[in-house]
Amino acid sequence: MASNEFQPLQGMSDIQAPEIYLWRMMEERARAVFTSYGYDELRTPVLEKLSVFQRSLGDTTDVVKKEMYSFKPSKHELAMRPEGTAGTMRHLAGRGEEGLSARVFYIAPMFRYERPQAGRKRQFHQVGVEATGEPNPLADAETIAMQKSLLDAWGLTGSKIQISTRGEPSDRKPVADGLRAALQPHLNDLCADCQRRIDENVLRVIDCKNEGCQTIVDQIPSAIEFMSEASRTYLDQVIQTLETMGVEVTVNPKLIRGLDYYVHTVWEISHSALGAQDALAGGGRYEIALGRKAIPGVGFAIGFERAIMALEACGISGEQFAPVNGVWLVSLGETALVENMKLAAELRAKGIRCGMELETKSMKAQMRKANRSGATKVIIRGDDEIEKGTAIVKNMVEGSQEELNFEEVIRNA
RNA sequence: GUGAUUGUAGCUCAGUUGGUUAGAGCGCCUGAUUGUGGUUCAGGAGGCCGCGGGUUCGAAUCCCGUCUUUCACCCCA
């Protein structure tokens, strides 16, 4: 790192081997799990009209207000997506009737202009799903169960699912009023942030990290208690269904999700290995209005960078998924070198991972490279072998070797 | 946006109160039977000490700025 002129931008990073093998494993298994649940992959553009995000995430949220990369190259103000749901809804809204009962997933980079820290990048990556359809506790439960089975497929252990509800839109006012009234007597004991939040966004007082605020919050009724009977029943049904399915969740009425579009069930998955940003995934039921009518649905997103931190804490790393079992060709002399290039092409056409040195180097050097490549088999050819129509095949694990007919070598490879 | 923190070979890091050609380990290259790896031994290559400015006879070392790293707040995945 002699200079930073070749470094990526702040909060962005190049993902290279061996870590990339972990990414690939996660992507492959995510596709397999989602496909088994009947979901299809959807790839939306990175750039959307700014209004797509303003309308679906709510233009008062921090994500929209101050964290978006936005610019105006021509007529429309554009923005790079800070999350995946808005673009997906923009797409589904355009599919009319069909978009109201869709099951899609995405694996894509997201962009947020924030100060980077542990598990927080300016370009970060999410895998997420959206299932549109009228509110149904069973759909919420299935989504959470699917998310859990993805984490299992990755080998991630030690994560905790916390669940709560935001209730129906009609619950918002009673909840806010109720909390404000309950907090009013304690106003002077709240931290400066919370004194501001009590008017701007009361819900945020509830998950304030300040200890003093927390003791006050513990004394007052939870947000759920101000909600309608129907909203509470809905949450109970989700929890019961999950219980029947054997998915363990903890109810946490203090759980707050920031985006405006959430209704009913919300949840978060955290892991102790993550530091302050301990949420590796979040999800919830939402209602997003882009066209004339709102699209109801349920979905979640998992942060790759954070999931990887948690996986590494579980002892899972990229090296474990590096390609293995290759063949390495050793060539002694110009003739063998060219002949081996033909052989390599033939082996590769058969799907065999095959490497070789393209300049004439000592056998020792070539063997060293073979060893480093992780090849389990080495095929050695020099002038003698070419003339005889043979090749030496060496087993790198056992160290044994034998001279075989060239045709036989190809057949056994 | 706020408050801290980091930057020396490919990697992980030393570098004493500012003082001659900036070091180690690992890795890399070459060699130890001129056709055999992973162990060992010997040799070698490789650094504008993040970048710009300042102080000084002299700066990797002190000061200022800038970029970057990491962490917390905030917010969120």
Short mmCIF file of C-alpha atoms (C1' of nucleotides) in Angstrom, two decimals:
data_model
loop_
_atom_site.label_atom_id
_atom_site.label_comp_id
_atom_site.label_asym_id
_atom_site.label_seq_id
_atom_site.Cartn_x
_atom_site.Cartn_y
_atom_site.Cartn_z
CA MET A 1 0.00 0.00 0.00
CA ALA A 2 2.59 2.49 -1.01
CA SER A 3 0.11 5.05 -2.27
CA ASN A 4 -3.60 5.43 -2.13
CA GLU A 5 -4.03 6.33 -5.76
CA PHE A 6 -4.93 2.72 -6.50
CA GLN A 7 -7.19 2.34 -3.52
CA PRO A 8 -10.92 2.16 -4.05
CA LEU A 9 -13.08 5.00 -2.79
CA GLN A 10 -13.74 5.39 0.89
CA GLY A 11 -16.12 2.78 2.19
CA MET A 12 -15.83 0.65 -0.94
CA SER A 13 -13.67 -2.37 -1.40
CA ASP A 14 -12.36 -4.83 -3.92
CA ILE A 15 -13.42 -8.34 -3.13
CA GLN A 16 -10.76 -10.83 -4.13
CA ALA A 17 -9.73 -14.42 -3.59
CA PRO A 18 -9.91 -16.13 -1.23
CA GLU A 19 -12.80 -14.13 0.26
CA ILE A 20 -14.59 -14.17 -3.07
CA TYR A 21 -15.06 -17.93 -2.73
CA LEU A 22 -17.15 -17.30 0.36
CA TRP A 23 -19.27 -14.80 -1.57
CA ARG A 24 -19.82 -17.31 -4.34
CA MET A 25 -20.81 -20.03 -1.92
CA MET A 26 -23.29 -17.69 -0.26
CA GLU A 27 -24.76 -16.58 -3.58
CA GLU A 28 -25.08 -20.12 -4.90
CA ARG A 29 -26.75 -21.41 -1.77
CA ALA A 30 -29.06 -18.40 -1.59
CA ARG A 31 -30.23 -19.09 -5.13
CA ALA A 32 -30.78 -22.74 -4.30
CA VAL A 33 -32.81 -22.02 -1.16
CA PHE A 34 -34.96 -19.34 -2.79
CA THR A 35 -35.55 -21.47 -5.86
CA SER A 36 -36.76 -24.28 -3.64
CA TYR A 37 -39.35 -21.89 -2.21
CA GLY A 38 -40.50 -20.94 -5.70
CA TYR A 39 -38.85 -17.53 -5.91
CA ASP A 40 -37.39 -16.08 -9.10
CA GLU A 41 -34.37 -13.84 -9.32
CA LEU A 42 -34.95 -10.20 -10.27
CA ARG A 43 -32.21 -7.80 -11.31
CA THR A 44 -33.20 -4.18 -11.25
CA PRO A 45 -30.96 -1.27 -12.27
CA VAL A 46 -28.65 0.37 -9.77
CA LEU A 47 -30.00 3.76 -10.82
CA GLU A 48 -33.61 4.79 -10.38
CA LYS A 49 -35.44 8.05 -10.33
CA LEU A 50 -34.98 9.63 -6.94
CA SER A 51 -38.75 9.68 -6.50
CA VAL A 52 -38.88 5.87 -6.47
CA PHE A 53 -37.01 5.90 -3.17
CA GLN A 54 -38.64 9.00 -1.77
CA ARG A 55 -42.08 7.56 -2.26
CA SER A 56 -41.47 4.05 -1.00
CA LEU A 57 -39.02 4.58 1.85
CA GLY A 58 -40.56 7.83 3.05
CA ASP A 59 -38.84 11.13 2.43
CA THR A 60 -38.27 11.80 6.12
CA THR A 61 -36.02 8.79 6.69
CA ASP A 62 -32.30 9.39 7.05
CA VAL A 63 -31.59 6.94 4.27
CA VAL A 64 -33.46 9.14 1.82
CA LYS A 65 -32.70 12.50 3.40
CA LYS A 66 -28.94 12.32 3.73
CA GLU A 67 -27.48 9.00 2.71
CA MET A 68 -28.22 8.70 -0.98
CA TYR A 69 -25.86 9.14 -3.88
CA SER A 70 -28.06 11.28 -6.05
CA PHE A 71 -27.40 13.52 -9.03
CA LYS A 72 -29.18 15.10 -11.94
CA PRO A 73 -27.50 14.31 -15.26
CA SER A 74 -30.47 15.50 -17.32
CA LYS A 75 -34.15 15.99 -16.77
CA HIS A 76 -34.67 13.68 -13.82
CA GLU A 77 -33.02 13.56 -10.45
CA LEU A 78 -31.52 10.07 -10.11
CA ALA A 79 -30.23 8.05 -7.20
CA MET A 80 -28.23 4.90 -6.69
CA ARG A 81 -30.33 2.43 -4.78
CA PRO A 82 -29.77 2.46 -1.02
CA GLU A 83 -31.79 -0.75 -0.61
CA GLY A 84 -33.55 -3.29 -2.75
CA THR A 85 -37.23 -3.12 -1.95
CA ALA A 86 -38.07 0.18 -3.65
CA GLY A 87 -36.74 -0.85 -7.05
CA THR A 88 -38.41 -4.21 -6.77
CA MET A 89 -41.74 -2.53 -6.04
CA ARG A 90 -41.27 -0.14 -8.93
CA HIS A 91 -40.82 -3.20 -11.11
CA LEU A 92 -43.77 -5.11 -9.67
CA ALA A 93 -46.06 -2.07 -9.88
CA GLY A 94 -45.39 -2.11 -13.60
CA ARG A 95 -46.53 -5.72 -13.87
CA GLY A 96 -50.05 -4.88 -12.72
CA GLU A 97 -52.16 -7.73 -11.40
CA GLU A 98 -49.24 -10.15 -11.64
CA GLY A 99 -47.09 -7.96 -9.45
CA LEU A 100 -49.52 -8.32 -6.57
CA SER A 101 -48.70 -11.97 -6.00
CA ALA A 102 -45.05 -12.26 -6.93
CA ARG A 103 -42.12 -13.95 -5.27
CA VAL A 104 -38.76 -12.53 -6.21
CA PHE A 105 -35.27 -12.32 -4.78
CA TYR A 106 -32.21 -10.24 -5.51
CA ILE A 107 -28.51 -10.30 -4.77
CA ALA A 108 -27.11 -6.87 -5.42
CA PRO A 109 -24.90 -3.98 -4.34
CA MET A 110 -26.48 -1.06 -2.48
CA PHE A 111 -25.08 2.42 -1.89
CA ARG A 112 -25.33 4.68 1.11
CA TYR A 113 -23.20 7.73 1.80
CA GLU A 114 -22.29 7.12 5.45
CA ARG A 115 -19.16 7.10 7.54
CA PRO A 116 -17.78 3.59 7.24
CA GLN A 117 -17.32 1.44 10.31
CA ALA A 118 -17.47 -2.19 11.33
CA GLY A 119 -19.88 -3.94 8.98
CA ARG A 120 -20.88 -0.72 7.33
CA LYS A 121 -19.68 0.15 3.85
CA ARG A 122 -20.75 2.78 1.38
CA GLN A 123 -21.13 0.10 -1.21
CA PHE A 124 -22.52 -2.94 0.51
CA HIS A 125 -24.29 -6.02 -0.70
CA GLN A 126 -27.60 -7.50 0.15
CA VAL A 127 -29.51 -10.62 -0.63
CA GLY A 128 -33.20 -10.05 -0.21
CA VAL A 129 -36.63 -11.37 -1.06
CA GLU A 130 -40.06 -9.86 -1.57
CA ALA A 131 -43.35 -11.76 -1.54
CA THR A 132 -46.27 -9.58 -2.47
CA GLY A 133 -49.83 -10.32 -1.38
CA GLU A 134 -52.43 -9.30 1.15
CA PRO A 135 -51.34 -9.43 4.81
CA ASN A 136 -51.28 -13.00 6.03
CA PRO A 137 -49.45 -14.17 9.14
CA LEU A 138 -48.57 -17.42 7.42
CA ALA A 139 -46.72 -15.57 4.66
CA ASP A 140 -44.71 -13.64 7.24
CA ALA A 141 -43.87 -16.83 9.10
CA GLU A 142 -42.81 -18.61 5.93
CA THR A 143 -40.55 -15.71 4.97
CA ILE A 144 -38.83 -15.80 8.34
CA ALA A 145 -38.49 -19.58 8.15
CA MET A 146 -36.95 -19.29 4.70
CA GLN A 147 -34.49 -16.69 5.92
CA LYS A 148 -33.52 -18.99 8.75
CA SER A 149 -32.97 -21.89 6.39
CA LEU A 150 -30.68 -19.73 4.28
CA LEU A 151 -28.56 -18.91 7.32
CA ASP A 152 -28.49 -22.64 8.10
CA ALA A 153 -27.44 -23.41 4.54
CA TRP A 154 -24.53 -21.01 4.97
CA GLY A 155 -23.52 -22.73 8.18
CA LEU A 156 -24.17 -19.66 10.29
CA THR A 157 -24.83 -20.45 13.92
CA GLY A 158 -25.41 -18.27 16.95
CA SER A 159 -27.76 -15.75 15.37
CA LYS A 160 -30.84 -14.50 17.15
CA ILE A 161 -34.19 -13.60 15.59
CA GLN A 162 -36.08 -10.81 17.29
CA ILE A 163 -39.61 -10.04 16.24
CA SER A 164 -42.12 -7.31 16.86
CA THR A 165 -44.92 -5.45 15.14
CA ARG A 166 -45.54 -1.94 13.93
CA GLY A 167 -49.27 -2.57 13.75
CA GLU A 168 -51.55 -1.23 11.08
CA PRO A 169 -51.31 2.32 9.75
CA SER A 170 -54.29 3.21 11.91
CA ASP A 171 -52.26 2.22 14.98
CA ARG A 172 -49.58 4.80 14.35
CA LYS A 173 -51.32 7.74 15.94
CA PRO A 174 -52.50 5.96 19.11
CA VAL A 175 -49.04 4.46 19.56
CA ALA A 176 -47.25 7.78 19.11
CA ASP A 177 -49.71 9.63 21.33
CA GLY A 178 -49.61 6.92 23.97
CA LEU A 179 -45.82 6.83 24.10
CA ARG A 180 -45.53 10.59 24.21
CA ALA A 181 -47.98 10.78 27.09
CA ALA A 182 -46.12 8.05 28.95
CA LEU A 183 -42.74 9.72 28.40
CA GLN A 184 -43.87 13.25 29.22
CA PRO A 185 -43.35 12.96 33.01
CA HIS A 186 -39.76 11.78 32.42
CA LEU A 187 -38.93 14.37 29.80
CA ASN A 188 -36.13 16.00 31.76
CA ASP A 189 -34.37 12.69 32.40
CA LEU A 190 -34.11 11.79 28.72
CA CYS A 191 -30.93 12.43 26.76
CA ALA A 192 -30.73 15.44 24.45
CA ASP A 193 -31.29 13.28 21.36
CA CYS A 194 -34.39 11.75 22.87
CA GLN A 195 -35.86 15.08 23.88
CA ARG A 196 -35.71 15.98 20.22
CA ARG A 197 -36.90 12.54 19.10
CA ILE A 198 -39.97 12.61 21.29
CA ASP A 199 -41.52 15.05 18.83
CA GLU A 200 -39.85 14.00 15.60
CA ASN A 201 -39.89 10.24 15.96
CA VAL A 202 -41.04 8.87 19.30
CA LEU A 203 -40.35 5.29 18.33
CA ARG A 204 -36.65 6.10 18.25
CA VAL A 205 -36.68 6.88 21.95
CA ILE A 206 -37.50 3.26 22.57
CA ASP A 207 -34.28 1.89 21.11
CA CYS A 208 -32.02 4.70 22.32
CA LYS A 209 -28.68 3.32 23.44
CA ASN A 210 -28.45 5.67 26.39
CA GLU A 211 -28.81 3.76 29.66
CA GLY A 212 -30.81 6.47 31.37
CA CYS A 213 -33.32 6.50 28.56
CA GLN A 214 -33.55 2.73 28.67
CA THR A 215 -34.54 2.63 32.35
CA ILE A 216 -37.32 5.08 31.57
CA VAL A 217 -38.47 3.09 28.54
CA ASP A 218 -38.58 -0.03 30.70
CA GLN A 219 -41.04 1.69 33.02
CA ILE A 220 -43.59 2.70 30.42
CA PRO A 221 -45.92 0.43 28.42
CA SER A 222 -44.49 -0.97 25.17
CA ALA A 223 -45.64 0.33 21.80
CA ILE A 224 -47.54 -2.89 21.19
CA GLU A 225 -49.82 -2.20 24.10
CA PHE A 226 -51.24 0.85 22.35
CA MET A 227 -52.15 -1.13 19.24
CA SER A 228 -55.47 -2.56 18.19
CA GLU A 229 -56.59 -6.05 19.09
CA ALA A 230 -56.29 -7.09 15.44
CA SER A 231 -52.66 -6.03 15.22
CA ARG A 232 -51.71 -7.95 18.31
CA THR A 233 -53.53 -11.05 17.15
CA TYR A 234 -51.68 -10.86 13.85
CA LEU A 235 -48.33 -10.92 15.61
CA ASP A 236 -49.42 -13.80 17.82
CA GLN A 237 -50.37 -15.83 14.77
CA VAL A 238 -46.97 -15.26 13.18
CA ILE A 239 -45.22 -16.36 16.35
CA GLN A 240 -47.39 -19.42 16.78
CA THR A 241 -46.83 -20.52 13.21
CA LEU A 242 -43.08 -20.16 13.63
CA GLU A 243 -43.25 -22.19 16.80
CA THR A 244 -45.07 -24.98 14.96
CA MET A 245 -42.38 -24.86 12.27
CA GLY A 246 -39.66 -25.11 14.88
CA VAL A 247 -38.19 -21.66 14.26
CA GLU A 248 -37.10 -19.97 17.45
CA VAL A 249 -37.81 -16.26 17.80
CA THR A 250 -37.76 -13.76 20.64
CA VAL A 251 -40.41 -11.10 20.93
CA ASN A 252 -38.84 -7.73 21.48
CA PRO A 253 -41.36 -4.87 21.62
CA LYS A 254 -38.45 -2.43 21.63
CA LEU A 255 -37.40 -3.50 18.16
CA ILE A 256 -37.79 -0.54 15.82
CA ARG A 257 -37.28 -0.61 12.09
CA GLY A 258 -36.47 2.67 10.47
CA LEU A 259 -38.10 2.57 7.08
CA ASP A 260 -41.58 4.10 6.85
CA TYR A 261 -43.14 1.41 4.72
CA TYR A 262 -43.39 -1.26 7.43
CA VAL A 263 -46.72 -2.47 8.79
CA HIS A 264 -47.43 -5.40 11.09
CA THR A 265 -44.56 -7.86 11.49
CA VAL A 266 -41.01 -6.59 11.68
CA TRP A 267 -37.93 -8.57 12.63
CA GLU A 268 -34.20 -8.39 12.87
CA ILE A 269 -31.48 -11.00 13.06
CA SER A 270 -28.46 -10.17 15.12
CA HIS A 271 -25.17 -11.86 15.88
CA SER A 272 -22.86 -11.26 18.80
CA ALA A 273 -19.74 -11.25 16.60
CA LEU A 274 -20.72 -8.03 14.85
CA GLY A 275 -19.90 -5.22 17.27
CA ALA A 276 -22.12 -2.19 17.47
CA GLN A 277 -23.79 -2.89 14.13
CA ASP A 278 -25.04 -6.23 15.31
CA ALA A 279 -27.98 -6.61 12.93
CA LEU A 280 -27.01 -8.80 10.03
CA ALA A 281 -30.47 -8.96 8.56
CA GLY A 282 -33.83 -7.31 8.83
CA GLY A 283 -37.26 -7.75 7.42
CA GLY A 284 -40.89 -6.99 7.73
CA ARG A 285 -44.28 -6.62 6.21
CA TYR A 286 -44.86 -3.47 4.25
CA GLU A 287 -47.26 -1.52 2.15
CA ILE A 288 -45.69 0.53 -0.60
CA ALA A 289 -47.62 3.00 -2.72
CA LEU A 290 -46.05 3.85 -6.04
CA GLY A 291 -49.06 3.78 -8.33
CA ARG A 292 -52.69 4.34 -7.48
CA LYS A 293 -52.90 1.44 -5.07
CA ALA A 294 -50.37 0.32 -2.51
CA ILE A 295 -48.60 -2.99 -2.96
CA PRO A 296 -48.71 -5.14 0.16
CA GLY A 297 -45.95 -7.61 0.78
CA VAL A 298 -43.37 -9.09 3.08
CA GLY A 299 -39.63 -9.37 2.66
CA PHE A 300 -36.20 -9.29 4.16
CA ALA A 301 -32.63 -8.34 3.39
CA ILE A 302 -29.39 -9.81 4.65
CA GLY A 303 -26.18 -7.83 4.57
CA PHE A 304 -23.38 -9.83 2.96
CA GLU A 305 -20.57 -7.97 4.69
CA ARG A 306 -22.14 -8.49 8.09
CA ALA A 307 -23.09 -12.10 7.41
CA ILE A 308 -19.47 -12.72 6.44
CA MET A 309 -18.24 -11.26 9.71
CA ALA A 310 -20.57 -13.62 11.54
CA LEU A 311 -19.54 -16.59 9.39
CA GLU A 312 -15.88 -15.92 10.06
CA ALA A 313 -16.65 -15.91 13.76
CA CYS A 314 -18.10 -19.38 13.17
CA GLY A 315 -14.80 -20.47 11.63
CA ILE A 316 -16.08 -20.38 8.05
CA SER A 317 -13.80 -18.66 5.57
CA GLY A 318 -13.18 -18.33 1.85
CA GLU A 319 -10.25 -20.77 1.77
CA GLN A 320 -12.64 -23.59 2.53
CA PHE A 321 -14.45 -22.96 -0.75
CA ALA A 322 -11.45 -22.41 -3.00
CA PRO A 323 -11.38 -24.59 -6.09
CA VAL A 324 -9.40 -27.78 -5.60
CA ASN A 325 -8.47 -30.94 -7.47
CA GLY A 326 -6.87 -29.33 -10.46
CA VAL A 327 -4.25 -30.65 -12.82
CA TRP A 328 -0.91 -28.90 -13.46
CA LEU A 329 1.09 -29.42 -16.62
CA VAL A 330 4.86 -29.36 -16.42
CA SER A 331 6.70 -28.80 -19.69
CA LEU A 332 10.42 -29.29 -20.25
CA GLY A 333 11.55 -27.57 -23.41
CA GLU A 334 9.84 -25.50 -26.10
CA THR A 335 8.23 -28.44 -27.89
CA ALA A 336 6.64 -29.80 -24.74
CA LEU A 337 5.43 -26.32 -23.84
CA VAL A 338 3.46 -25.97 -27.06
CA GLU A 339 2.24 -29.56 -26.89
CA ASN A 340 1.05 -28.98 -23.35
CA MET A 341 -0.94 -25.95 -24.41
CA LYS A 342 -2.86 -28.24 -26.74
CA LEU A 343 -3.29 -30.76 -23.93
CA ALA A 344 -4.46 -28.07 -21.51
CA ALA A 345 -7.11 -26.89 -23.95
CA GLU A 346 -8.33 -30.47 -24.31
CA LEU A 347 -8.53 -31.02 -20.56
CA ARG A 348 -10.25 -27.69 -20.00
CA ALA A 349 -12.83 -28.57 -22.62
CA LYS A 350 -13.61 -31.60 -20.46
CA GLY A 351 -14.23 -29.21 -17.55
CA ILE A 352 -10.98 -29.98 -15.77
CA ARG A 353 -9.29 -27.14 -13.91
CA CYS A 354 -5.88 -27.02 -15.46
CA GLY A 355 -2.88 -24.76 -15.07
CA MET A 356 0.61 -24.52 -16.51
CA GLU A 357 3.63 -22.24 -16.78
CA LEU A 358 3.75 -20.43 -20.12
CA GLU A 359 7.47 -19.77 -20.16
CA THR A 360 10.31 -22.23 -19.97
CA LYS A 361 11.29 -22.55 -16.34
CA SER A 362 13.14 -25.13 -14.34
CA MET A 363 11.27 -28.21 -13.33
CA LYS A 364 11.74 -27.25 -9.70
CA ALA A 365 10.04 -23.92 -10.26
CA GLN A 366 7.21 -25.55 -12.15
CA MET A 367 6.67 -28.12 -9.43
CA ARG A 368 6.56 -25.40 -6.83
CA LYS A 369 3.85 -23.63 -8.75
CA ALA A 370 1.96 -26.88 -9.19
CA ASN A 371 2.04 -27.40 -5.48
CA ARG A 372 0.85 -23.88 -4.76
CA SER A 373 -2.01 -24.15 -7.21
CA GLY A 374 -3.46 -26.93 -5.12
CA ALA A 375 -3.33 -29.36 -8.04
CA THR A 376 -3.68 -32.94 -6.96
CA LYS A 377 -2.21 -34.29 -10.16
CA VAL A 378 0.76 -33.19 -12.27
CA ILE A 379 1.38 -34.26 -15.85
CA ILE A 380 5.03 -34.00 -16.87
CA ARG A 381 6.20 -33.97 -20.47
CA GLY A 382 9.63 -33.37 -21.94
CA ASP A 383 11.26 -34.15 -25.25
CA ASP A 384 11.66 -37.82 -24.26
CA GLU A 385 7.98 -38.25 -23.48
CA ILE A 386 6.80 -36.37 -26.56
CA GLU A 387 8.96 -38.64 -28.74
CA LYS A 388 7.70 -41.79 -27.03
CA GLY A 389 4.08 -40.59 -26.99
CA THR A 390 3.91 -40.87 -23.21
CA ALA A 391 3.61 -38.62 -20.18
CA ILE A 392 4.50 -38.92 -16.52
CA VAL A 393 1.55 -38.60 -14.20
CA LYS A 394 2.37 -37.70 -10.63
CA ASN A 395 0.00 -37.93 -7.71
CA MET A 396 0.80 -34.90 -5.58
CA VAL A 397 -0.86 -36.19 -2.47
CA GLU A 398 0.95 -39.52 -2.32
CA GLY A 399 4.04 -38.47 -4.20
CA SER A 400 3.88 -41.48 -6.50
CA GLN A 401 4.23 -41.28 -10.26
CA GLU A 402 4.03 -43.46 -13.34
CA GLU A 403 4.70 -43.13 -17.05
CA LEU A 404 1.59 -43.69 -19.15
CA ASN A 405 0.55 -43.70 -22.75
CA PHE A 406 -0.56 -40.26 -23.84
CA GLU A 407 -4.04 -41.49 -24.86
CA GLU A 408 -4.39 -43.13 -21.48
CA VAL A 409 -3.44 -39.90 -19.74
CA ILE A 410 -6.25 -38.03 -21.44
CA ARG A 411 -8.74 -40.78 -20.77
CA ASN A 412 -7.90 -40.93 -17.05
CA ALA A 413 -7.73 -37.20 -16.50
"C1'" G B 1 -22.67 15.36 10.32
"C1'" U B 2 -19.88 14.55 15.62
"C1'" G B 3 -15.71 12.33 18.46
"C1'" A B 4 -11.48 9.24 18.40
"C1'" U B 5 -7.82 6.23 15.60
"C1'" U B 6 -4.46 4.35 11.61
"C1'" G B 7 -0.97 4.78 7.38
"C1'" U B 8 6.97 1.91 7.00
"C1'" A B 9 8.70 -4.02 1.56
"C1'" G B 10 3.44 -8.51 -1.61
"C1'" C B 11 1.58 -9.65 3.88
"C1'" U B 12 2.14 -8.95 9.49
"C1'" C B 13 4.87 -5.55 11.97
"C1'" A B 14 9.86 -3.30 14.50
"C1'" G B 15 12.28 1.46 14.09
"C1'" U B 16 15.09 3.73 20.84
"C1'" U B 17 15.43 11.43 23.27
"C1'" G B 18 14.85 13.76 15.14
"C1'" G B 19 21.49 11.83 13.26
"C1'" U B 20 25.27 8.26 8.52
"C1'" U B 21 23.51 3.16 2.86
"C1'" A B 22 15.35 2.08 6.94
"C1'" G B 23 15.06 -3.57 9.64
"C1'" A B 24 12.68 -8.58 11.00
"C1'" G B 25 9.38 -12.68 10.13
"C1'" C B 26 6.41 -14.76 6.38
"C1'" G B 27 5.97 -14.72 1.08
"C1'" C B 28 8.62 -14.30 -3.70
"C1'" C B 29 13.05 -15.49 -7.05
"C1'" U B 30 17.74 -18.39 -7.70
"C1'" G B 31 20.79 -22.38 -6.12
"C1'" A B 32 22.27 -27.00 -2.85
"C1'" U B 33 22.36 -34.61 -8.06
"C1'" U B 34 22.11 -29.22 -14.99
"C1'" G B 35 14.35 -33.77 -15.30
"C1'" U B 36 10.59 -33.59 -9.53
"C1'" G B 37 6.74 -29.92 -5.08
"C1'" G B 38 5.07 -29.29 0.11
"C1'" U B 39 10.60 -29.87 5.17
"C1'" U B 40 15.80 -27.94 5.60
"C1'" C B 41 20.17 -24.80 4.22
"C1'" A B 42 22.58 -20.68 1.36
"C1'" G B 43 22.15 -16.42 -1.58
"C1'" G B 44 19.08 -12.57 -3.96
"C1'" A B 45 15.31 -9.12 -5.52
"C1'" G B 46 11.87 -5.85 -3.50
"C1'" G B 47 10.45 0.52 0.30
"C1'" C B 48 9.47 8.69 -2.94
"C1'" C B 49 8.36 5.38 5.48
"C1'" G B 50 0.10 7.51 2.38
"C1'" C B 51 0.38 12.50 -0.15
"C1'" G B 52 1.50 17.98 0.13
"C1'" G B 53 3.64 21.83 2.87
"C1'" G B 54 6.48 23.63 7.24
"C1'" U B 55 10.36 23.58 11.42
"C1'" U B 56 15.72 21.97 11.39
"C1'" C B 57 22.53 21.61 9.63
"C1'" G B 58 19.61 17.04 9.41
"C1'" A B 59 12.71 14.28 9.59
"C1'" A B 60 9.94 7.58 8.94
"C1'" U B 61 10.45 10.25 13.74
"C1'" C B 62 8.22 17.20 15.43
"C1'" C B 63 4.05 20.83 13.43
"C1'" C B 64 -0.05 21.95 9.81
"C1'" G B 65 -3.15 20.36 5.88
"C1'" U B 66 -5.11 16.43 2.94
"C1'" C B 67 -6.51 11.48 1.64
"C1'" U B 68 -7.11 6.72 3.72
"C1'" U B 69 -7.92 2.78 7.72
"C1'" U B 70 -10.31 1.33 12.03
"C1'" C B 71 -13.96 2.31 16.01
"C1'" A B 72 -18.09 4.70 18.45
"C1'" C B 73 -22.31 8.23 18.02
"C1'" C B 74 -26.13 8.86 14.39
"C1'" C B 75 -28.61 5.63 11.05
"C1'" C B 76 -29.20 0.94 9.18
"C1'" A B 77 -28.20 -4.60 6.44
#
